[in-house]
Short mmCIF file of C-alpha atoms and ligand atoms in Angstrom, two decimals:
data_model
loop_
_atom_site.label_atom_id
_atom_site.label_comp_id
_atom_site.label_asym_id
_atom_site.label_seq_id
_atom_site.Cartn_x
_atom_site.Cartn_y
_atom_site.Cartn_z
CA UNK A 31 16.20 1.40 17.27
CA UNK A 32 13.94 4.40 17.28
CA UNK A 33 12.50 4.90 20.52
CA UNK A 34 8.70 5.24 19.95
CA UNK A 35 6.22 6.04 22.89
CA UNK A 36 2.44 5.67 22.54
CA UNK A 37 -0.79 7.25 23.89
CA UNK A 38 -3.82 6.12 22.88
CA UNK A 39 -6.84 8.25 22.94
CA UNK A 40 -10.47 6.38 21.80
CA UNK A 41 -9.76 5.32 18.86
CA UNK A 42 -6.46 7.44 18.11
CA UNK A 43 -2.94 6.32 18.56
CA UNK A 44 -0.53 9.38 18.97
CA UNK A 45 3.12 7.69 18.44
CA UNK A 46 5.67 10.26 19.61
CA UNK A 47 9.00 9.22 17.78
CA UNK A 48 12.75 9.37 18.27
CA UNK A 49 15.97 9.08 15.34
CA UNK A 50 16.77 6.24 14.80
CA UNK A 51 20.31 6.58 16.22
CA UNK A 52 18.14 6.02 19.29
CA UNK A 53 21.13 9.00 20.83
CA UNK A 54 20.07 10.07 24.94
CA UNK A 55 18.28 13.30 23.14
CA UNK A 56 16.26 11.18 21.03
CA UNK A 57 15.17 8.80 23.84
CA UNK A 58 14.80 11.62 26.39
CA UNK A 59 13.12 14.03 24.28
CA UNK A 60 10.71 11.18 23.02
CA UNK A 61 10.02 10.21 26.42
CA UNK A 62 9.59 13.80 27.78
CA UNK A 63 7.01 15.00 25.62
CA UNK A 64 4.89 11.57 25.89
CA UNK A 65 5.09 12.23 29.13
CA UNK A 66 3.74 15.65 28.90
CA UNK A 67 1.37 14.68 26.23
CA UNK A 68 -0.11 11.54 27.76
CA UNK A 69 0.45 12.27 31.63
CA UNK A 70 1.28 9.11 32.45
CA UNK A 71 3.49 5.87 30.01
CA UNK A 72 3.00 2.10 31.54
CA UNK A 73 5.34 0.40 30.59
CA UNK A 74 3.80 -1.29 28.25
CA UNK A 75 3.78 1.81 25.88
CA UNK A 76 7.40 1.47 25.75
CA UNK A 77 8.24 0.11 22.20
CA UNK A 78 10.70 0.56 19.70
CA UNK A 79 10.43 0.94 16.03
CA UNK A 80 10.33 -2.34 15.15
CA UNK A 81 7.82 -3.35 17.41
CA UNK A 82 5.01 -2.02 15.79
CA UNK A 83 3.33 -2.18 12.49
CA UNK A 84 3.02 1.67 12.24
CA UNK A 85 2.22 1.37 8.41
CA UNK A 86 -1.06 -0.56 9.05
CA UNK A 87 -2.12 2.05 11.79
CA UNK A 88 -2.16 4.61 9.40
CA UNK A 89 -3.73 2.44 6.75
CA UNK A 90 -6.21 1.78 9.31
CA UNK A 91 -6.18 5.84 9.73
CA UNK A 92 -6.12 5.61 13.23
CA UNK A 93 -2.36 7.23 13.29
CA UNK A 94 -0.90 10.13 14.77
CA UNK A 95 3.13 10.93 14.87
CA UNK A 96 5.10 13.13 16.07
CA UNK A 97 8.64 13.10 15.42
CA UNK A 98 11.39 14.29 17.84
CA UNK A 99 15.10 15.26 17.42
CA UNK A 100 14.53 14.40 13.56
CA UNK A 101 12.08 15.60 10.55
CA UNK A 102 12.44 13.70 8.03
CA UNK A 103 11.88 9.72 8.25
CA UNK A 104 13.72 7.54 5.89
CA UNK A 105 12.57 5.62 2.42
CA UNK A 106 10.68 2.71 4.46
CA UNK A 107 8.66 4.71 6.20
CA UNK A 108 8.04 7.29 3.34
CA UNK A 109 4.56 6.55 3.38
CA UNK A 110 3.50 8.03 7.06
CA UNK A 111 4.83 11.25 6.16
CA UNK A 112 1.16 12.21 5.89
CA UNK A 113 0.91 10.94 9.31
CA UNK A 114 2.85 13.69 11.11
CA UNK A 115 1.31 15.97 12.75
CA UNK A 116 4.51 17.81 14.97
CA UNK A 117 8.14 18.12 14.71
CA UNK A 118 9.99 19.66 17.45
CA UNK A 119 13.55 19.52 15.96
CA UNK A 120 16.92 21.52 16.54
CA UNK A 121 18.40 20.62 12.90
CA UNK A 122 17.51 23.50 9.88
CA UNK A 123 14.74 21.90 8.38
CA UNK A 124 15.30 20.03 5.00
CA UNK A 125 11.45 19.55 4.11
CA UNK A 126 8.22 21.79 4.19
CA UNK A 127 5.81 20.34 6.09
CA UNK A 128 1.96 19.95 5.44
CA UNK A 129 -0.49 22.70 6.93
CA UNK A 130 -1.49 21.54 10.02
CA UNK A 131 1.46 20.34 11.03
CA UNK A 132 3.31 22.14 14.37
CA UNK A 133 6.40 22.69 13.18
CA UNK A 134 9.23 23.44 16.39
CA UNK A 135 12.83 23.80 14.22
CA UNK A 136 14.78 25.98 16.57
CA UNK A 137 19.32 25.61 15.84
CA UNK A 138 19.53 25.02 19.74
CA UNK A 139 22.15 22.66 21.11
CA UNK A 140 19.49 19.83 21.95
CA UNK A 141 15.69 18.76 21.67
CA UNK A 142 15.96 18.55 25.13
CA UNK A 143 15.15 22.27 25.17
CA UNK A 144 12.92 22.62 22.83
CA UNK A 145 10.80 19.45 24.98
CA UNK A 146 11.92 22.03 27.99
CA UNK A 147 9.34 24.83 26.90
CA UNK A 148 7.45 22.75 25.95
CA UNK A 149 5.92 21.43 28.59
CA UNK A 150 7.42 24.99 30.55
CA UNK A 151 4.19 25.84 28.87
CA UNK A 152 2.14 24.00 29.34
CA UNK A 153 -0.24 23.23 32.52
CA UNK A 154 2.07 23.39 35.52
CA UNK A 155 2.62 19.69 37.86
CA UNK A 156 3.55 17.78 34.96
CA UNK A 157 6.99 18.98 34.92
CA UNK A 158 8.56 16.76 38.02
CA UNK A 159 11.69 16.20 39.55
CA UNK A 160 12.25 12.81 37.71
CA UNK A 161 11.49 14.64 34.81
CA UNK A 162 13.07 17.53 35.20
CA UNK A 163 16.55 15.38 35.57
CA UNK A 164 15.85 13.45 32.41
CA UNK A 165 15.98 16.98 30.74
CA UNK A 166 19.26 18.49 32.58
CA UNK A 167 20.98 15.75 32.07
CA UNK A 168 20.71 15.70 28.31
CA UNK A 169 20.97 19.50 28.26
CA UNK A 170 23.72 19.56 29.70
CA UNK A 171 25.46 16.53 27.63
CA UNK A 172 24.63 17.34 24.16
CA UNK A 173 25.94 20.70 25.24
CA UNK A 174 28.67 19.39 26.29
CA UNK A 175 28.33 21.16 29.90
CA UNK A 176 27.52 24.43 28.86
CA UNK A 177 30.59 25.45 27.59
CA UNK A 178 30.47 28.32 25.16
CA UNK A 179 34.55 27.05 24.02
CA UNK A 180 32.83 23.54 22.14
CA UNK A 181 30.46 26.00 20.60
CA UNK A 182 26.84 23.68 20.80
CA UNK A 183 25.71 25.91 23.93
CA UNK A 184 23.02 28.49 23.07
CA UNK A 185 21.56 31.06 25.09
CA UNK A 186 18.27 28.90 24.95
CA UNK A 187 19.47 26.33 26.35
CA UNK A 188 21.90 27.59 28.87
CA UNK A 189 17.82 29.47 29.98
CA UNK A 190 16.79 25.84 30.02
CA UNK A 191 19.21 24.37 32.26
CA UNK A 192 18.47 27.59 34.61
CA UNK A 193 14.90 27.30 34.55
CA UNK A 194 15.20 23.49 35.36
CA UNK A 195 17.83 24.09 39.19
CA UNK A 196 15.19 27.25 39.51
CA UNK A 197 12.56 24.75 39.88
CA UNK A 198 14.53 21.48 41.75
CA UNK A 199 17.01 23.08 43.25
CA UNK A 200 17.73 19.28 44.76
CA UNK A 201 19.25 18.67 41.06
CA UNK A 202 22.41 17.41 40.89
CA UNK A 203 25.41 19.05 40.50
CA UNK A 204 26.00 20.08 36.91
CA UNK A 205 29.23 18.79 36.89
CA UNK A 206 28.42 15.62 38.70
CA UNK A 207 25.57 15.10 36.06
CA UNK A 208 27.79 16.52 32.93
CA UNK A 209 30.72 13.79 34.00
CA UNK A 210 28.95 11.08 34.49
CA UNK A 211 27.13 10.98 31.49
CA UNK A 212 30.05 12.17 29.58
CA UNK A 213 32.06 8.44 30.41
CA UNK A 214 28.96 6.63 29.62
CA UNK A 215 28.15 8.21 26.79
CA UNK A 216 32.06 7.22 25.70
CA UNK A 217 32.88 4.41 27.32
CA UNK A 218 33.88 1.39 24.53
CA UNK A 219 35.11 -0.61 26.92
CA UNK A 220 34.40 -3.98 25.85
CA UNK A 221 33.63 -3.14 22.41
CA UNK A 222 35.58 -5.08 19.47
CA UNK A 223 37.19 -3.24 16.58
CA UNK A 224 34.50 -4.20 14.42
CA UNK A 225 31.58 -3.03 17.18
CA UNK A 226 33.13 0.72 17.19
CA UNK A 227 34.02 1.15 13.83
CA UNK A 228 30.40 -0.13 13.17
CA UNK A 229 29.25 2.51 16.24
CA UNK A 230 28.92 6.10 14.40
CA UNK A 231 29.09 4.79 10.79
CA UNK A 232 28.89 7.26 7.82
CA UNK A 233 29.34 5.57 4.24
CA UNK A 234 29.93 8.08 1.62
CA UNK A 235 29.74 6.50 -2.33
CA UNK A 236 31.75 8.10 -5.34
CA UNK A 237 32.00 7.14 -8.87
CA UNK A 238 33.59 3.83 -8.65
CA UNK A 239 34.09 3.44 -4.53
CA UNK A 240 32.78 3.48 -1.25
CA UNK A 241 34.67 5.02 1.96
CA UNK A 242 33.62 4.46 5.66
CA UNK A 243 34.14 7.53 8.12
CA UNK A 244 33.85 6.67 11.16
CA UNK A 245 33.78 8.49 14.59
CA UNK A 246 35.69 6.61 17.20
CA UNK A 247 35.48 7.40 20.85
CA UNK A 248 38.55 7.09 22.10
CA UNK A 249 42.57 8.75 21.30
CA UNK A 250 43.67 7.94 18.02
CA UNK A 251 47.43 6.98 19.63
CA UNK A 252 45.02 3.96 21.42
CA UNK A 253 42.91 3.16 18.61
CA UNK A 254 46.20 2.15 16.17
CA UNK A 255 47.43 0.34 18.71
CA UNK A 256 44.15 -1.92 19.47
CA UNK A 257 45.56 -5.66 18.82
CA UNK A 258 44.56 -7.08 15.24
CA UNK A 259 44.21 -3.97 14.01
CA UNK A 260 45.18 -3.57 10.28
CA UNK A 261 43.39 -7.60 10.01
CA UNK A 262 40.45 -5.95 11.40
CA UNK A 263 40.13 -3.22 9.20
CA UNK A 264 40.65 -5.19 6.44
CA UNK A 265 37.89 -7.42 7.28
CA UNK A 266 35.65 -4.68 7.90
CA UNK A 267 36.06 -2.70 5.11
CA UNK A 268 36.06 -6.21 2.64
CA UNK A 269 33.17 -7.57 4.65
CA UNK A 270 30.67 -4.33 3.25
CA UNK A 271 32.37 -2.98 0.35
CA UNK A 272 34.54 -0.09 1.73
CA UNK A 273 37.33 0.64 -0.66
CA UNK A 274 39.12 2.72 3.15
CA UNK A 275 38.23 4.14 5.93
CA UNK A 276 38.39 7.17 7.59
CA UNK A 277 38.49 7.68 11.12
CA UNK A 278 37.89 10.25 13.26
CA UNK A 279 38.57 10.34 16.49
CA UNK A 280 37.13 12.65 19.32
CA UNK A 281 38.29 12.67 23.32
CA UNK A 282 38.11 14.62 26.00
CA UNK A 283 40.65 15.79 29.18
CA UNK A 284 40.10 16.34 32.31
CA UNK A 285 38.47 20.28 31.20
CA UNK A 286 35.95 18.70 28.55
CA UNK A 287 37.74 20.30 25.76
CA UNK A 288 37.37 17.91 23.31
CA UNK A 289 40.37 16.70 21.10
CA UNK A 290 40.10 14.97 17.08
CA UNK A 291 42.37 13.43 15.14
CA UNK A 292 41.93 11.78 11.88
CA UNK A 293 43.27 8.82 9.86
CA UNK A 294 42.72 6.62 7.15
CA UNK A 295 43.71 3.79 5.74
CA UNK A 296 43.16 2.85 1.94
CA UNK A 297 42.36 -0.42 1.25
CA UNK A 298 43.95 -3.74 -0.17
CA UNK A 299 42.73 -2.00 -3.54
CA UNK A 300 45.26 0.32 -4.76
CA UNK A 301 42.15 3.48 -4.07
CA UNK A 302 41.74 6.03 -6.38
CA UNK A 303 45.03 5.05 -8.49
CA UNK A 304 43.51 6.70 -11.11
CA UNK A 305 44.64 9.98 -10.11
CA UNK A 306 47.96 9.73 -8.89
CA UNK A 307 50.88 10.48 -11.33
CA UNK A 308 51.27 8.03 -13.78
CA UNK A 309 54.68 7.13 -12.80
CA UNK A 310 53.32 6.44 -9.20
CA UNK A 311 54.49 3.50 -7.61
CA UNK A 312 51.31 1.47 -6.93
CA UNK A 313 50.90 2.11 -3.33
CA UNK A 314 49.05 -1.73 -1.63
CA UNK A 315 49.68 -4.88 -1.67
CA UNK A 316 48.20 -7.60 -1.05
CA UNK A 317 46.89 -8.44 1.86
CA UNK A 318 46.15 -5.07 3.57
CA UNK A 319 49.91 -4.43 4.00
CA UNK A 320 50.87 -1.28 1.73
CA UNK A 321 53.70 -1.43 -1.46
CA UNK A 322 54.72 1.69 -0.10
CA UNK A 323 54.29 3.90 3.00
CA UNK A 324 52.65 6.59 1.09
CA UNK A 325 48.48 6.72 1.41
CA UNK A 326 46.09 7.72 -1.00
CA UNK A 327 46.38 11.06 -2.41
CA UNK A 328 43.51 12.22 -3.14
CA UNK A 329 41.62 11.58 -0.09
CA UNK A 330 44.52 13.02 2.52
CA UNK A 331 44.81 15.61 0.12
CA UNK A 332 41.44 17.05 0.33
CA UNK A 333 41.54 16.27 3.78
CA UNK A 334 44.80 18.63 4.34
CA UNK A 335 43.72 21.32 1.90
CA UNK A 336 40.42 21.56 3.06
CA UNK A 337 39.50 25.61 3.72
CA UNK A 338 36.28 25.24 4.47
CA UNK A 339 36.41 24.98 6.97
CA UNK A 340 40.61 24.33 7.38
CA UNK A 341 40.78 20.94 9.75
CA UNK A 342 44.31 22.16 10.62
CA UNK A 343 45.38 18.66 9.81
CA UNK A 344 49.16 17.99 11.39
CA UNK A 345 50.93 14.40 10.77
CA UNK A 346 51.63 12.45 14.19
CA UNK A 347 53.36 9.46 13.76
CA UNK A 348 51.69 6.47 12.62
CA UNK A 349 52.59 2.92 14.10
CA UNK A 350 51.84 1.73 10.44
CA UNK A 351 52.83 3.09 6.88
CA UNK A 352 49.85 2.45 5.43
CA UNK A 353 47.98 4.25 7.80
CA UNK A 354 47.97 8.51 7.29
CA UNK A 355 47.14 9.82 11.28
CA UNK A 356 46.97 13.42 11.93
CA UNK A 357 46.29 16.03 14.99
CA UNK A 358 42.91 18.08 13.68
CA UNK A 359 44.36 21.54 14.78
CA UNK A 360 40.27 22.65 13.80
CA UNK A 361 38.47 20.65 17.18
CA UNK A 362 35.07 22.28 16.56
CA UNK A 363 34.70 20.77 12.69
CA UNK A 364 32.78 17.61 13.16
CA UNK A 365 32.73 14.74 10.97
CA UNK A 366 29.59 16.62 9.81
CA UNK A 367 31.66 19.35 8.29
CA UNK A 368 34.29 16.86 7.43
CA UNK A 369 31.92 14.81 5.55
CA UNK A 370 31.44 17.31 2.50
CA UNK A 371 35.56 17.88 2.31
CA UNK A 372 35.63 13.90 1.04
CA UNK A 373 32.69 13.85 -0.75
CA UNK A 374 33.63 16.45 -2.75
CA UNK A 375 37.15 14.19 -3.02
CA UNK A 376 36.09 11.52 -4.10
CA UNK A 377 33.71 12.86 -7.02
CA UNK A 378 30.78 10.78 -8.49
CA UNK A 379 26.66 11.74 -8.02
CA UNK A 380 27.06 12.08 -4.70
CA UNK A 381 29.69 15.19 -4.84
CA UNK A 382 27.17 17.63 -5.20
CA UNK A 383 26.22 17.89 -1.72
CA UNK A 384 23.42 14.89 -1.33
CA UNK A 385 23.69 13.17 2.10
CA UNK A 386 25.95 10.66 3.26
CA UNK A 387 23.94 6.96 3.10
CA UNK A 388 23.29 6.05 6.84
CA UNK A 389 24.85 2.37 7.22
CA UNK A 390 21.40 0.59 8.34
CA UNK A 391 20.29 2.14 11.72
CA UNK A 392 23.08 3.00 13.56
CA UNK A 393 23.31 1.17 16.67
CA UNK A 394 21.52 2.63 19.81
CA UNK A 395 24.36 4.25 21.53
CA UNK A 396 25.20 3.31 25.47
CA UNK A 397 23.67 5.69 27.63
CA UNK A 398 22.14 6.50 30.73
CA UNK A 399 19.22 5.36 30.23
CA UNK A 400 19.92 2.03 30.36
CA UNK A 401 23.01 1.62 31.66
CA UNK A 402 23.68 2.21 35.60
CA UNK A 403 24.34 6.26 36.32
CA UNK A 404 22.57 9.54 38.23
CA UNK A 405 19.59 8.80 35.86
CA UNK A 406 19.20 5.23 35.51
CA UNK A 407 15.88 5.73 37.98
CA UNK A 408 14.74 8.99 36.77
CA UNK A 409 11.35 7.63 35.08
CA UNK A 410 9.34 5.33 37.42
CA UNK A 411 6.40 4.18 34.92
CA UNK A 412 9.70 2.92 33.39
CA UNK A 413 11.94 0.72 35.17
CA UNK A 414 15.35 0.62 33.77
CA UNK A 415 14.84 -2.98 33.19
CA UNK A 416 11.82 -2.61 31.03
CA UNK A 417 14.06 -1.11 28.18
CA UNK A 418 16.71 -4.10 28.55
CA UNK A 419 13.80 -6.33 27.94
CA UNK A 420 12.66 -4.70 24.88
CA UNK A 421 15.64 -4.92 23.46
CA UNK A 422 16.87 -8.61 24.15
CA UNK A 423 13.03 -9.59 22.80
CA UNK A 424 14.28 -7.53 19.15
CA UNK A 425 17.45 -9.28 19.76
CA UNK A 426 15.90 -12.47 20.09
CA UNK A 427 13.35 -12.37 17.48
CA UNK A 428 10.14 -12.98 19.38
CA UNK A 429 7.57 -11.03 19.33
CA UNK A 430 6.75 -8.23 21.83
CA UNK A 431 5.12 -8.98 25.17
CA UNK A 432 0.90 -8.02 24.65
CA UNK A 433 0.29 -4.63 26.16
CA UNK A 434 -1.70 -5.38 30.21
MN1 MN Y 504 19.82 15.45 18.97
#
């Protein structure tokens, strides 16, 4: 689910492309920057990556590409790198771009901050209230309501939120916007366990096995008490060839303070048994029922003993003897920080710091663009129904409606 927007100028087609996850930051950055560049977005120009033959356009010499909220195209689109004319991203640059490619790469909390700065430097009049509302909400969401304790916000994010509020004093209050978006983002009601595990999934390959690492958006106790959890974990890992799964939960209290917990399940095979002491009992029985209560040592030890950063893990009671559960005292250690620890524990070719594998295009997080929320009415030329219609067409395998 990448969101792409095209604007045609003579024969050239300019596509503004967000990242594969199509999270709120990515979608809003693509929308707002395309709107700024094109001064209007007809519904037919809202397209998803799957609906357009970017390779064909590029081979015909017609494509120019702006990347927002990411800056490295995945392997399948590597040939399009030559078409990239501009990058706006808030991650450290992993790749040098060709001379002539305009690069804005700044470590701010939200890519929407970079888009806001870009629009604010442009001609007056482009920044209208709906665009301001989209950018305002996105920065607040990404920067956890500008809370310094959450470790995301930078002075430039604060400056952009203040700039938007100064120009549009009627924007809804920060707290109300943040709370509505946060609730929508973490609303997993209606998802099956398999969908929760798949929603935000990375896979790490070691020498002989693959470990799944899922971000889970409910507190750990709620997750561990889901009916049929062990069978679902087992089916999920067997179907995908994972030897085990680390679930990293994140939940928020009424003061919007994040708390993180972590669980490890070692699967039905004796994961990493070669590293266990020789007389150690066989840990895992058949069908996901463990022979003993001990979780596999290597992964748990690596997590418990990690020092860069320390996760400050405290064991929690677990309803399942085969599931190791922890409170993570260091709430700032996100999955990005935990992945290298697990990668080192697994060994193998990726242990030196190779990138984790994204497991297919991540499904689109539920977000405000298509849900009923304060921003749903934000962009007049694009109504939420347009987005939903596109998604259902893709889901049904139908070709996109031809542009009017
Ligand atoms: Mn982002």
